[in-house]
CSV table of C-alpha atoms in Angstrom, one decimal:
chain,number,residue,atom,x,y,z
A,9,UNK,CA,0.0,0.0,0.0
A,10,UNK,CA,1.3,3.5,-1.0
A,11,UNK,CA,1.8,6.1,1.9
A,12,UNK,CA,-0.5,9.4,1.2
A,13,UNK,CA,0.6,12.6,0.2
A,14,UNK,CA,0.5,14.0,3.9
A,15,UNK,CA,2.2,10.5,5.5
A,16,UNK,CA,5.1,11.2,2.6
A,17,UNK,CA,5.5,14.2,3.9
A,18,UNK,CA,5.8,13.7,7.5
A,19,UNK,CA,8.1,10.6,7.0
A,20,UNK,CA,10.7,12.6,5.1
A,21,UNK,CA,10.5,15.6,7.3
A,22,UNK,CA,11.2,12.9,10.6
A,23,UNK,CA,14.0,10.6,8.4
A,24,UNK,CA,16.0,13.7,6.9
A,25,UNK,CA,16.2,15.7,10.9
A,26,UNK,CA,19.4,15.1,12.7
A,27,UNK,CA,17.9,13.8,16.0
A,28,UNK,CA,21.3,13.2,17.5
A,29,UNK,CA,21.6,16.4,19.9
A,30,UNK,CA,17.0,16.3,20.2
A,31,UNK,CA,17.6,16.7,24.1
A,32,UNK,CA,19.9,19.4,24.4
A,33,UNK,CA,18.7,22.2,21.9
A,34,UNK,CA,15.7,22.9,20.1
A,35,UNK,CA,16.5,22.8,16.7
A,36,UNK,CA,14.7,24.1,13.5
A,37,UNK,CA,12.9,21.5,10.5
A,38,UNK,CA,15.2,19.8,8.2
A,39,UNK,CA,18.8,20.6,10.7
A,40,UNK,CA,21.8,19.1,10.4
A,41,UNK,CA,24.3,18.9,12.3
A,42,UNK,CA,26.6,19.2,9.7
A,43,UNK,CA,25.5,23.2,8.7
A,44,UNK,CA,26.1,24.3,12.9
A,45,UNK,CA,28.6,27.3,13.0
A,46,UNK,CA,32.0,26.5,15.1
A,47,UNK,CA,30.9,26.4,18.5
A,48,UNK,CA,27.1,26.0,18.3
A,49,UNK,CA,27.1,22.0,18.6
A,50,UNK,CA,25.4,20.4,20.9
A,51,UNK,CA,26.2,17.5,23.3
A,52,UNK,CA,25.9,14.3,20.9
A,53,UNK,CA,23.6,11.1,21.6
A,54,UNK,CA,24.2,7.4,21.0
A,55,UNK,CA,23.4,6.2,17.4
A,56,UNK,CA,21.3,3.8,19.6
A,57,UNK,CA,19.3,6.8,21.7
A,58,UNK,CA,19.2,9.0,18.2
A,59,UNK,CA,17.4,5.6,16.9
A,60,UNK,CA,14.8,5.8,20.5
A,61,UNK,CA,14.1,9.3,19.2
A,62,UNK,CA,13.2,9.0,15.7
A,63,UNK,CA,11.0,5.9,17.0
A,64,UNK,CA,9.3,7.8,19.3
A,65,UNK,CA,8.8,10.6,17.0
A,66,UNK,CA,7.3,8.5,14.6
A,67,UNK,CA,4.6,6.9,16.6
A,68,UNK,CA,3.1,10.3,17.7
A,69,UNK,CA,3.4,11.3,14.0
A,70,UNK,CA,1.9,7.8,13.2
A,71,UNK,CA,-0.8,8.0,15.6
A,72,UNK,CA,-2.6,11.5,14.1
A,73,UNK,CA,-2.1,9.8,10.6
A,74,UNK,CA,-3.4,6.4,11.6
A,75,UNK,CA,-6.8,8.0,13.3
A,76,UNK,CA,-7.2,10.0,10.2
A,77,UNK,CA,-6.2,7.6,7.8
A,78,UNK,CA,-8.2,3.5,8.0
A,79,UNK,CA,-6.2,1.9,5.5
A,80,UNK,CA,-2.8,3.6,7.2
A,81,UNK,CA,0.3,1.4,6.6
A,82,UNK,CA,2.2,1.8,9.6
A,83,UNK,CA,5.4,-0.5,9.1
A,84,UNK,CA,6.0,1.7,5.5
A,85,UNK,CA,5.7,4.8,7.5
A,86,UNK,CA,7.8,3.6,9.9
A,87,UNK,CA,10.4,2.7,7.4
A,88,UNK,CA,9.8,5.4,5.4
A,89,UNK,CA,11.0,7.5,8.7
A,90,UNK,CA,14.3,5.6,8.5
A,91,UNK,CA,12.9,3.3,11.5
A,92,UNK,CA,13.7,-0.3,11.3
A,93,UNK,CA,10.7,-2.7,11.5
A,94,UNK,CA,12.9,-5.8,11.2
A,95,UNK,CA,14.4,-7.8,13.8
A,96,UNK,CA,17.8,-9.3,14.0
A,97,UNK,CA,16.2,-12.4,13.5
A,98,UNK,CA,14.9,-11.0,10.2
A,99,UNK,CA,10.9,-11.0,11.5
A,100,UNK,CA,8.4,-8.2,11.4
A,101,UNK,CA,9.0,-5.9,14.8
A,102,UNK,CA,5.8,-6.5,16.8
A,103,UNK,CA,6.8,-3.4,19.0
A,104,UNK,CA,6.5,-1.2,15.9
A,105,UNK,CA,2.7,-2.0,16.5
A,106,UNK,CA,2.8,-1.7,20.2
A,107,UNK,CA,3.9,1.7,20.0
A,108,UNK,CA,0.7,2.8,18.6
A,109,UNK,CA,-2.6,3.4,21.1
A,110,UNK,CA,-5.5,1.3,19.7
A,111,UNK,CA,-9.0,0.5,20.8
A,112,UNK,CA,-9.9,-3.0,21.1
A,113,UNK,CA,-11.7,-3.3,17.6
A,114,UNK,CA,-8.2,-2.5,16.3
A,115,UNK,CA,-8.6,1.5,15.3
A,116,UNK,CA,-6.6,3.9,16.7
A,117,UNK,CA,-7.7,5.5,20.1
A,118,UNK,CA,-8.2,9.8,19.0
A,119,UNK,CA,-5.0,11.8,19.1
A,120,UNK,CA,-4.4,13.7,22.4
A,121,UNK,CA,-6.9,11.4,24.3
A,122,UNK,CA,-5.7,8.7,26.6
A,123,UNK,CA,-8.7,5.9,26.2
């Protein structure tokens, strides 16, 4: 299934964001670490805590899309965000799912609202 227009869109903008330094600084859309002036980085985290951010990131993401969208595909948004969705055994990630706040007949619980 193809991601919409609007889930494109978010997934790029939360794949292409440096989240490495997230905690420290608030930074604008679309930075890089790479463009900071001498002087203006940031402490650095863990290519493993970066990876905890951008997950995070894109489950609230996910879950505004999802509620809007039935037929959302939530693994390829999830990869499309640069998330893995694979284990190292090579299975589909179940916590990718887990992630998201559901109601029992499977849809997603309304963004904002703890159900």
């Amino acid at each position: 299934m193809a991601l919409s227009r609007l889930a494109q869109e978010f997934a790029a903008e939360v794949a292409q964001h440096d989240w490495s330094d997230a905690p420290y600084r608030a930074d604008r859309a679309g930075h890089q670490n790479a463009d900071d002036r001498p002087g203006r980085t940031a402490p650095q985290l863990t290519p493993e805590q970066t990876d905890v951010v951008r997950e995070n990131v894109m489950w609230v993401a996910a879950q505004v899309l999802g509620f809007s969208d039935p037929n959302f595909p939530l693994y390829e948004f999830a990869e499309a965000c640069g998330v893995s969705t694979i284990t190292r055994s090579g299975r589909k990630d179940g916590g990718i799912e887990a992630g998201i706040r559901k109601r029992s007949d499977g849809s997603y619980q309304h963004p904002g609202v703890r159900e």
